[in-house]
Structures are given as C-alpha cells and as structure tokens.
PDB file of C-alpha atoms in Angstrom:
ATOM      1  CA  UNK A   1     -28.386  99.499  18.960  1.00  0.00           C
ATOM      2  CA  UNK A   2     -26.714  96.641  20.543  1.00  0.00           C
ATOM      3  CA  UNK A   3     -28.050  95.668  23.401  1.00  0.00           C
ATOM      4  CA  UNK A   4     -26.023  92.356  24.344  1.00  0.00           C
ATOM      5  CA  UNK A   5     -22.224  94.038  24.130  1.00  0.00           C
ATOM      6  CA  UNK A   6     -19.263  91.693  24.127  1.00  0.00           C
ATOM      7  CA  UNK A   7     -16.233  93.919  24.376  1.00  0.00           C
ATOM      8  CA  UNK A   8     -13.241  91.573  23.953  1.00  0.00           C
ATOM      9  CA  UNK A   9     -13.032  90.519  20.741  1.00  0.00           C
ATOM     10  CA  UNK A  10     -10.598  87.411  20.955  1.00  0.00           C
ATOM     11  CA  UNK A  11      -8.760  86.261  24.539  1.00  0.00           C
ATOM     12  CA  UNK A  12      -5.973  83.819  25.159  1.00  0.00           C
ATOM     13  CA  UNK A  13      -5.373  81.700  27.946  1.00  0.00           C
ATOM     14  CA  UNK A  14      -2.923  79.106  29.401  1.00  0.00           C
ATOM     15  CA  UNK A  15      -4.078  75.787  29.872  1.00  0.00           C
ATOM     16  CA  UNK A  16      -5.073  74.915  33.167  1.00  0.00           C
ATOM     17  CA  UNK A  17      -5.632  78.748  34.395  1.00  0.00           C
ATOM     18  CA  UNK A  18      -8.957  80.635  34.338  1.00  0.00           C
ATOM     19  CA  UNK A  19     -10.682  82.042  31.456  1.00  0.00           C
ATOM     20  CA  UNK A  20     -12.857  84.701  32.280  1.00  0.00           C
ATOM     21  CA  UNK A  21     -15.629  85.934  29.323  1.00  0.00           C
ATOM     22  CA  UNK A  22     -17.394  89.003  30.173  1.00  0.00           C
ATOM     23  CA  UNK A  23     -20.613  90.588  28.899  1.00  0.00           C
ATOM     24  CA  UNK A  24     -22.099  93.855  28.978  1.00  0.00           C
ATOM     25  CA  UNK A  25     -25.886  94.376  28.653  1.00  0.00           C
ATOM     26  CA  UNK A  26     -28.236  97.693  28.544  1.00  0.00           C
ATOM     27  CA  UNK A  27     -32.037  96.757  28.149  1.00  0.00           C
ATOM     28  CA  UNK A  28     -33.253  96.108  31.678  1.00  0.00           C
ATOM     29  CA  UNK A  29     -35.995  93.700  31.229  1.00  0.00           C
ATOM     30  CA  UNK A  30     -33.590  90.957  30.025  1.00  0.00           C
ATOM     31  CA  UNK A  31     -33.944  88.358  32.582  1.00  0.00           C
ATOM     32  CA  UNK A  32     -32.565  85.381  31.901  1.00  0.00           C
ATOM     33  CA  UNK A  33     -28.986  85.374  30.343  1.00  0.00           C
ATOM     34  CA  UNK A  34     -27.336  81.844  28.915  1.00  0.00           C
ATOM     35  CA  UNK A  35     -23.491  81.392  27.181  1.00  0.00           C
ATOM     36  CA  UNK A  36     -23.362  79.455  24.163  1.00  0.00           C
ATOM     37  CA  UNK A  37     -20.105  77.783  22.548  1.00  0.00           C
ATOM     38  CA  UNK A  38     -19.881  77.578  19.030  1.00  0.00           C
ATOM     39  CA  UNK A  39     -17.160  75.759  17.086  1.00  0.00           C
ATOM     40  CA  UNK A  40     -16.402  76.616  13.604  1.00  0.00           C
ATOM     41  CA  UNK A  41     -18.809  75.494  10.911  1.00  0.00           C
ATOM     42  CA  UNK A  42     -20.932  74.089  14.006  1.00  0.00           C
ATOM     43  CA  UNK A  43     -24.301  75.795  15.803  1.00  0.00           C
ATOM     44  CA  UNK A  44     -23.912  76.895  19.248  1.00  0.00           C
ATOM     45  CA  UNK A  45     -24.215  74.494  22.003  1.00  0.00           C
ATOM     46  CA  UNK A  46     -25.836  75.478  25.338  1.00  0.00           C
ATOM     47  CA  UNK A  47     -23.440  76.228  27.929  1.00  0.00           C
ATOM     48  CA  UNK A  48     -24.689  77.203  30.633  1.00  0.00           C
ATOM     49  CA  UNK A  49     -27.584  80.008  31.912  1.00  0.00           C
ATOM     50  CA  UNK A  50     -28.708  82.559  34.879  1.00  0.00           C
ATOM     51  CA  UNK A  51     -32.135  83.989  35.936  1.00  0.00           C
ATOM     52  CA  UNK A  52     -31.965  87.565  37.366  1.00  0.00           C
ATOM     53  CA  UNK A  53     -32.943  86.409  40.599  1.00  0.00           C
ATOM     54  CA  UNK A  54     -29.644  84.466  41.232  1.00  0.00           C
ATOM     55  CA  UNK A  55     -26.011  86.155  41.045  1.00  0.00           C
ATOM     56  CA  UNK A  56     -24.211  82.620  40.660  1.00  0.00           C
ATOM     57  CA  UNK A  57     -24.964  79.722  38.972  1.00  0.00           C
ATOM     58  CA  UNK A  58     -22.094  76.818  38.677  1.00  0.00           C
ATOM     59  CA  UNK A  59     -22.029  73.809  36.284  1.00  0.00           C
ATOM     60  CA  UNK A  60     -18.527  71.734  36.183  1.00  0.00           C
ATOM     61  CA  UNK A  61     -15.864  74.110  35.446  1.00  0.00           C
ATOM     62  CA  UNK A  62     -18.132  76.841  34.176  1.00  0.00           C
ATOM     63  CA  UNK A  63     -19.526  79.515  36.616  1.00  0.00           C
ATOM     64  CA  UNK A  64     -21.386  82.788  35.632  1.00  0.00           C
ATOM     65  CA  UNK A  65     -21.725  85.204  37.624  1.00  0.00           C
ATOM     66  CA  UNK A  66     -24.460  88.509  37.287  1.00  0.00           C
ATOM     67  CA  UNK A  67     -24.099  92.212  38.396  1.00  0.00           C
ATOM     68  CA  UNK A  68     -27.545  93.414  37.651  1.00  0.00           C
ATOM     69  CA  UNK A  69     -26.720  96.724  39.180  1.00  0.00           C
ATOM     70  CA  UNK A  70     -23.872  96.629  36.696  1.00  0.00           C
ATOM     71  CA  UNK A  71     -25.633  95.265  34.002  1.00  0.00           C
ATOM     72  CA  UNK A  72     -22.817  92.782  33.386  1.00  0.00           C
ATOM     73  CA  UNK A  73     -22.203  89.284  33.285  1.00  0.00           C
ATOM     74  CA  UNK A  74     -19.426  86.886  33.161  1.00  0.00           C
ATOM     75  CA  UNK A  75     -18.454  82.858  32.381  1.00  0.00           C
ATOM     76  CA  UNK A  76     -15.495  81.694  34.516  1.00  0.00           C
ATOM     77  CA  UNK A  77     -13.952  78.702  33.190  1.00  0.00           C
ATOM     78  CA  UNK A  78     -11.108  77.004  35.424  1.00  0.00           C
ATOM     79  CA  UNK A  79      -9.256  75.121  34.643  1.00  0.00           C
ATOM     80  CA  UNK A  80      -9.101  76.118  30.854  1.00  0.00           C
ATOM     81  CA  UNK A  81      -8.149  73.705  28.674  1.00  0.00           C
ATOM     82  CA  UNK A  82      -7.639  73.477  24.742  1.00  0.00           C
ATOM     83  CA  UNK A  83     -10.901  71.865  23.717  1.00  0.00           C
ATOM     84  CA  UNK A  84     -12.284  74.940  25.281  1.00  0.00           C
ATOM     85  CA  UNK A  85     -11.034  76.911  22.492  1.00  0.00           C
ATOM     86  CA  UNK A  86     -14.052  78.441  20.374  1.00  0.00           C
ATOM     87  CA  UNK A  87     -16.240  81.469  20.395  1.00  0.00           C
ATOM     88  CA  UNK A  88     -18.474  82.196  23.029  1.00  0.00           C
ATOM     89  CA  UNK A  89     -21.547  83.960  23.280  1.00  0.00           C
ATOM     90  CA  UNK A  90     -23.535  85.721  25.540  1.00  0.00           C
ATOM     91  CA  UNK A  91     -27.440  86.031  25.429  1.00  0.00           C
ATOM     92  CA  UNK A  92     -30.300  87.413  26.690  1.00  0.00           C
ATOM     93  CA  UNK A  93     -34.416  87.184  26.924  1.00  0.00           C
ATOM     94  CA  UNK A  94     -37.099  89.283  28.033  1.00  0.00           C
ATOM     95  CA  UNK A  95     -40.026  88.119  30.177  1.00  0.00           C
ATOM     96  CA  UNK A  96     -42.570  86.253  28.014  1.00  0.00           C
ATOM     97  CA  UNK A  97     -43.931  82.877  26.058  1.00  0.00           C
ATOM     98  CA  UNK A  98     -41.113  83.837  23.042  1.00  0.00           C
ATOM     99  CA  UNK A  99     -37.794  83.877  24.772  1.00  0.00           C
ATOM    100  CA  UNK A 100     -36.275  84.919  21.203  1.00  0.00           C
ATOM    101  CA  UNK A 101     -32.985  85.714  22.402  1.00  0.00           C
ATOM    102  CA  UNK A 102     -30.142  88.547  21.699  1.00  0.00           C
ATOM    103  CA  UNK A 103     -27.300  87.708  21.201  1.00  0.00           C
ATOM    104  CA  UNK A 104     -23.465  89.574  21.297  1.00  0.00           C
ATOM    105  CA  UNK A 105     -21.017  89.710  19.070  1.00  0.00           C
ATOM    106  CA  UNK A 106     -18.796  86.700  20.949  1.00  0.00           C
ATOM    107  CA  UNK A 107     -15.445  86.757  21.856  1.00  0.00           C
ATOM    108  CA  UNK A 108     -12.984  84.291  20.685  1.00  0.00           C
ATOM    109  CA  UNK A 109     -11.130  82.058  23.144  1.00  0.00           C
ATOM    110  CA  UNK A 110      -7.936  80.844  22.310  1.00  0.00           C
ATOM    111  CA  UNK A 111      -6.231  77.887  25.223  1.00  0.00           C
ATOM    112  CA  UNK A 112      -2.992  77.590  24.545  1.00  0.00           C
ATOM    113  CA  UNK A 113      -1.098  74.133  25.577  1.00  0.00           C
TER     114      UNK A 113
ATOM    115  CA  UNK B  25     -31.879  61.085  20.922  1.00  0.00           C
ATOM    116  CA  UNK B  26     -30.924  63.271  17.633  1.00  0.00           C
ATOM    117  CA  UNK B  27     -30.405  66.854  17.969  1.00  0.00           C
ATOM    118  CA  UNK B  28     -31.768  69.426  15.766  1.00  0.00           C
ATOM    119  CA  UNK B  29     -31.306  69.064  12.014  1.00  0.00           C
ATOM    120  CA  UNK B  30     -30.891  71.205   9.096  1.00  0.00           C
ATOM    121  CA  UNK B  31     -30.481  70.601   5.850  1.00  0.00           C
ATOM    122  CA  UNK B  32     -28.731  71.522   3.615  1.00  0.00           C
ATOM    123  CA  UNK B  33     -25.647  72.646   5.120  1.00  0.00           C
ATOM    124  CA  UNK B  34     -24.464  74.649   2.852  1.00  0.00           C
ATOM    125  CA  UNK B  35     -26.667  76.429  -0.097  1.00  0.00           C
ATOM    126  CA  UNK B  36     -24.982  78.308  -3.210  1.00  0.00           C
ATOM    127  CA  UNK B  37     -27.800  80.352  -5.134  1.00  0.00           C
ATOM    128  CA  UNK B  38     -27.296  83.024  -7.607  1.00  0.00           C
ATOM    129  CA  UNK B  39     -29.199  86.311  -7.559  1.00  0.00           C
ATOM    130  CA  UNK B  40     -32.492  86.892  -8.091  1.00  0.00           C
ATOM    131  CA  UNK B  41     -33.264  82.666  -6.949  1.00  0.00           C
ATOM    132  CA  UNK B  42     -34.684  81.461  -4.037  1.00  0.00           C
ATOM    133  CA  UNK B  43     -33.549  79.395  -1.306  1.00  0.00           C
ATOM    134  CA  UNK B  44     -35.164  76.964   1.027  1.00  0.00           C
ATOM    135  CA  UNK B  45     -34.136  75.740   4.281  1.00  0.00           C
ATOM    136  CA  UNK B  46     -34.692  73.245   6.311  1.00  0.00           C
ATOM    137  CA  UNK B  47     -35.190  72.537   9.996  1.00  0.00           C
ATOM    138  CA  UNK B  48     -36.332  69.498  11.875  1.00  0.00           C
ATOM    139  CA  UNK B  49     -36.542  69.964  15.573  1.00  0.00           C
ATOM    140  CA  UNK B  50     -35.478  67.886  18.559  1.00  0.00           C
ATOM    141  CA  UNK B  51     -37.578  64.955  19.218  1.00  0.00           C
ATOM    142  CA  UNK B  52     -40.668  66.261  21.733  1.00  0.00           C
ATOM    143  CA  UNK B  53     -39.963  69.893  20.512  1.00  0.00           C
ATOM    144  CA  UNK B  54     -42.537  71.921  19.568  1.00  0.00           C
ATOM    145  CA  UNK B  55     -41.012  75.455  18.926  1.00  0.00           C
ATOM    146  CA  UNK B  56     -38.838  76.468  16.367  1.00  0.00           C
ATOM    147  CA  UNK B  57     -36.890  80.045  16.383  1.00  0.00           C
ATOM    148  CA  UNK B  58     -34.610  81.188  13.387  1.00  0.00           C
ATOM    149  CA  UNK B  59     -31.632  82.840  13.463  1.00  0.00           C
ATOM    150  CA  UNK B  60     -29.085  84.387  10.917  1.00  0.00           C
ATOM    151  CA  UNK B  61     -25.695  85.443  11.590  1.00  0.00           C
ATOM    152  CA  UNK B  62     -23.697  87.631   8.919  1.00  0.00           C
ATOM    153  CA  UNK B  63     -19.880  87.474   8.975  1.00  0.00           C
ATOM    154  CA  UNK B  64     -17.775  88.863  12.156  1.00  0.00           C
ATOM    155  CA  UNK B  65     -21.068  88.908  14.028  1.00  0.00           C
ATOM    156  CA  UNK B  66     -23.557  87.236  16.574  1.00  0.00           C
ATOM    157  CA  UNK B  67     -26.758  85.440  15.925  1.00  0.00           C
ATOM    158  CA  UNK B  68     -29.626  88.082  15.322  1.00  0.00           C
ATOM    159  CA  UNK B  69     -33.616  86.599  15.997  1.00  0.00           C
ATOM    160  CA  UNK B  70     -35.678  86.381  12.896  1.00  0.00           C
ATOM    161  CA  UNK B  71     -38.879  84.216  13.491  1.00  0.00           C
ATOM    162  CA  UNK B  72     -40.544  81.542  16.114  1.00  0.00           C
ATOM    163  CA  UNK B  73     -43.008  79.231  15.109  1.00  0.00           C
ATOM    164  CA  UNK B  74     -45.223  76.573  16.977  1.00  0.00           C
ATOM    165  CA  UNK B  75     -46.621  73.878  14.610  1.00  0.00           C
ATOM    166  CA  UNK B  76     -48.982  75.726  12.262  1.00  0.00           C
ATOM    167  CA  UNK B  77     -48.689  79.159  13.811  1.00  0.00           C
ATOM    168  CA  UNK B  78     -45.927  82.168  13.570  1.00  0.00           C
ATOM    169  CA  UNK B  79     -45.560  83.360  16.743  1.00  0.00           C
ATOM    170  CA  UNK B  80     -43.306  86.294  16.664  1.00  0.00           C
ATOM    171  CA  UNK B  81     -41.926  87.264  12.965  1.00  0.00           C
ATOM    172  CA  UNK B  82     -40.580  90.825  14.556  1.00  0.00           C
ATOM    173  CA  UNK B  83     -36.983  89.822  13.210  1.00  0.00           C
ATOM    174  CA  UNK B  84     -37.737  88.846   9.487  1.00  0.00           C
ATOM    175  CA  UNK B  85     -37.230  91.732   6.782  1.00  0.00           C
ATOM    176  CA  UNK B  86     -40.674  92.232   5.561  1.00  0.00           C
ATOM    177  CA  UNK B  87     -39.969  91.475   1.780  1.00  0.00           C
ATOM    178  CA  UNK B  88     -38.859  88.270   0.642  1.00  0.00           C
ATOM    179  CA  UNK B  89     -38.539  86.580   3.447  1.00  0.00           C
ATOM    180  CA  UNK B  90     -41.289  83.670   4.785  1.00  0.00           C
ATOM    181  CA  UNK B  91     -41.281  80.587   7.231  1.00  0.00           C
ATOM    182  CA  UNK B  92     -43.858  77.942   7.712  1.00  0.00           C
ATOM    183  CA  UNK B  93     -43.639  75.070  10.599  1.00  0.00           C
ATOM    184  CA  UNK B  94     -46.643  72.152   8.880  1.00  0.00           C
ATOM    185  CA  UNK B  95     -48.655  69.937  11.399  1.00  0.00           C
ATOM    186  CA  UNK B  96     -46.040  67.839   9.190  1.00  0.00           C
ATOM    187  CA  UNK B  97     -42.394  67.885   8.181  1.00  0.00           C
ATOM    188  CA  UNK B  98     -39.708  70.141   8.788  1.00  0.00           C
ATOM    189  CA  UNK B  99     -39.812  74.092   9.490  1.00  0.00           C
ATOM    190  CA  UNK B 100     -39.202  75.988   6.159  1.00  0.00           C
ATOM    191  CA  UNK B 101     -37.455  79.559   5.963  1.00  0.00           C
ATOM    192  CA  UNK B 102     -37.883  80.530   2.361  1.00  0.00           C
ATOM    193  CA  UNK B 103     -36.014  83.640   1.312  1.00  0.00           C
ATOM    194  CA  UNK B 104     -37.437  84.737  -2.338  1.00  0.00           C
ATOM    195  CA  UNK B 105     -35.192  86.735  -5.590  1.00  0.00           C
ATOM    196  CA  UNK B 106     -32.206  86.377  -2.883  1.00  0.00           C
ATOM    197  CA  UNK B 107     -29.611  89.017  -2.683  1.00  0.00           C
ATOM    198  CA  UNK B 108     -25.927  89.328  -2.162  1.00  0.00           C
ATOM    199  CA  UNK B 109     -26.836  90.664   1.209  1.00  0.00           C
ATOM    200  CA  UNK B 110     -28.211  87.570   2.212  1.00  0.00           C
ATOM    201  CA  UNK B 111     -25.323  85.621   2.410  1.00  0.00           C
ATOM    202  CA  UNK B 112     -24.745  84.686   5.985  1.00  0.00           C
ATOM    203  CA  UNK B 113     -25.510  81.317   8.202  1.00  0.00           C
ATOM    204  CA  UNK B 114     -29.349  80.732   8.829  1.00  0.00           C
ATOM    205  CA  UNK B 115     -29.181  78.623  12.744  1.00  0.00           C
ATOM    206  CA  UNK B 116     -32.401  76.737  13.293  1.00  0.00           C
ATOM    207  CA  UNK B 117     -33.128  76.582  17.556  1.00  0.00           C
ATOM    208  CA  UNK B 118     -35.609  74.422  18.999  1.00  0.00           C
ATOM    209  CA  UNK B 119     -37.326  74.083  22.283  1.00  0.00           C
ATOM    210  CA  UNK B 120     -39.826  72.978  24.612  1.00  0.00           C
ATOM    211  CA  UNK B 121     -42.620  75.058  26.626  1.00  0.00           C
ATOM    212  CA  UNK B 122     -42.359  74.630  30.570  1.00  0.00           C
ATOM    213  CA  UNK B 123     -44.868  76.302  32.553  1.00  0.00           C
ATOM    214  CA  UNK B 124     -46.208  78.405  29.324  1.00  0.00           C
ATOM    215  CA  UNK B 125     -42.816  79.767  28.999  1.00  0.00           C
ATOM    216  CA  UNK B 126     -39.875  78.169  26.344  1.00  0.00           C
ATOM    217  CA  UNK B 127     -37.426  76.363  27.649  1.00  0.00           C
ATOM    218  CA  UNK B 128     -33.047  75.905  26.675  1.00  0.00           C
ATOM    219  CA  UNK B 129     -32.956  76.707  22.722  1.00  0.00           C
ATOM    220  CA  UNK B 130     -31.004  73.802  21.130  1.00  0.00           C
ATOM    221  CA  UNK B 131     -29.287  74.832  18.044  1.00  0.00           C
ATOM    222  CA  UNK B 132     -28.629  72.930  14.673  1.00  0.00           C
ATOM    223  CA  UNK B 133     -25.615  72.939  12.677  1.00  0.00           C
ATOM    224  CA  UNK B 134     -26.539  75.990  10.614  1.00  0.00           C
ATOM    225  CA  UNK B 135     -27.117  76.260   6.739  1.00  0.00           C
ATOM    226  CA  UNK B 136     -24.604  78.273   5.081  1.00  0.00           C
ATOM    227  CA  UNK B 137     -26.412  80.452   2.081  1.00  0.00           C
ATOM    228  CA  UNK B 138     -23.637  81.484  -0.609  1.00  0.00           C
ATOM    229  CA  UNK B 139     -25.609  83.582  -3.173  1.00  0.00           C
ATOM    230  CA  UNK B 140     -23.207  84.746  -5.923  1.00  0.00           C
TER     231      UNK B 140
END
C-alpha cells in the first residue's frame, strides 16, 4: 500500500521554464512533507520541506505548495536549469519523536539545454 | 563540517554471507535512521537508533537483519546468510532532536550491497 504516490515517472523540461513535480499522498496524519534530490550513485540531499499548517513554503527557485484537502503536493522549480536534472522525491512523517519518513517512488527530471 | 558517512560504498557478498555496513553521522547528530531502496523504487524506512538504544525497528524484516548505534563508533546494519533479494542500496540518514521531535534527515552516499 503506497502511501506517498508519485505518478509521473520521468518529466522533461526546457531550460529556463518551470518544472513542476507533483505528489499524491493518502494517510492523513502525515504532517510534515520534504523533497529530496538524489543524483545517481549519490544519497538524497534535502531540498526543501512543508508543515501541514502552511500551504506555501519558498526557498530560492524552489516552492512547494500543499492541498491538504487534496492530499497533494507539489515542488515548483523556475527557472529550471540542467544541473537540476536528477530524481526527486517526495516524503512524508507522522506526528511523533521518530519522524521515519515515506517515501515515493520519484520522478525523474530531465532539463534540457 | 563533514556530512554523513558510509562505508563501504559498494559491498559484493555471495549467498549465504553476511554483510556489514557502516554509518557515521553528522557531527552533533545523535539519531541515525536506515533506509534501503531496491531497483526502480523509493527509499523504504527500516530502523532508527539513538546512541545505545533502537528506537523504532518497525521496518527491518524480522530474520537476519540487526543494527546497533555504540556509545562509540559508527552505526552498524548487519544483514546475516544474505540473499539475492537483498541486493539494493542501504542510505544511512542522520539528525538532530529539536524540541523532543527529529529534525531535517541528512543522508549519506549509500552502500551498494551486490550479493551474487
């Protein structure tokens, strides 16, 4: 049962337009939601994050933005550009000291020169 | 300020061996989750440690499988008489505790497990 769903497997962008990553989640006591980028034979790096009490959080070029009605979330990145290229994930936590977190599947994003 | 470390990076074992990995958290990190991620998909939880304590092992299969964090030296994920099925890359995440709750999870570069 997945409860973090990323639905777009790969996407591909022009350089200098926006790249927008979207994310999909069903258990309702996640929280607190965070992107990760992760470059091949790398770990993730930390992106950026949103508690469920906000609907916007901006960082640099990277916004997310969360429908909890919706139960979706999405990373905007503008402008794209190709060292943005990677996989991206999306993540989740519950309410408590452990924070594990659940992760999607990712979706690959490809910007093209 | 070095980042999280694992070692090694990547681990070739043949059936029926076992394989240790290592993970040395952030400086002024206390917490240690693990993670493993099989092939076309994302990072699933397996275990979160303090120093001398397992805090949540809810992830781990329940044979085979162990992890340690010592009052000293690295965090240890041991994975006993390994399988095919266990090939995949083990991620290593540590973090601080703000407030009672954990804080950003800082991944290291991953050990890749090949068993053949």
């Amino acid at each position: 049962d997945q409860q973090v769903k990323q639905n777009s497997p790969s996407l591909s962008v022009q350089e200098g337009r926006i790249s927008i990553l979207n994310c999909d989640y069903t258990n309702s006591m996640f929280d607190y939601f965070l992107w990760y980028k992760k470059y091949p034979a790398e770990g993730p790096t930390f992106l950026i994050s949103i508690s469920s009490i906000k609907d916007k959080n901006e960082d640099g070029r990277f916004t997310v933005f969360l429908n909890k009605s919706a139960k979706h979330l999405s990373l905007h990145i503008v402008p794209s550009q190709p060292g943005d290229s990677a996989v991206y994930f999306c993540a989740a936590s519950v309410p408590g000291s452990a924070r594990q977190l659940t992760f999607g599947s990712g979706t690959q994003l490809t910007v093209l020169p | 300020n070095a980042g999280v470390m694992q070692n090694p990076r990547h681990l070739v074992r043949r059936r029926g061996q076992e394989a240790r990995l290592r993970c040395s958290p952030m400086k002024g990190h206390s917490h240690v989750y693990w993670y493993r991620q099989l092939p076309e998909e994302g990072l699933k939880f397996m275990v979160y440690l303090q120093k001398e304590n397992i805090i949540d092992e809810s992830g781990m299969p329940k044979e085979r499988f162990s992890a340690e964090f010592p009052k000293e030296g690295p965090s240890i994920l041991r994975i006993q008489q390994v399988v095919r099925g266990d090939s995949a890359a083990y991620f290593c995440a540590s973090s601080t505790v703000v407030a009672g709750v954990t804080d950003t999870q800082y991944f290291g570069p991953g050990t890749r497990l090949t068993v053949l």
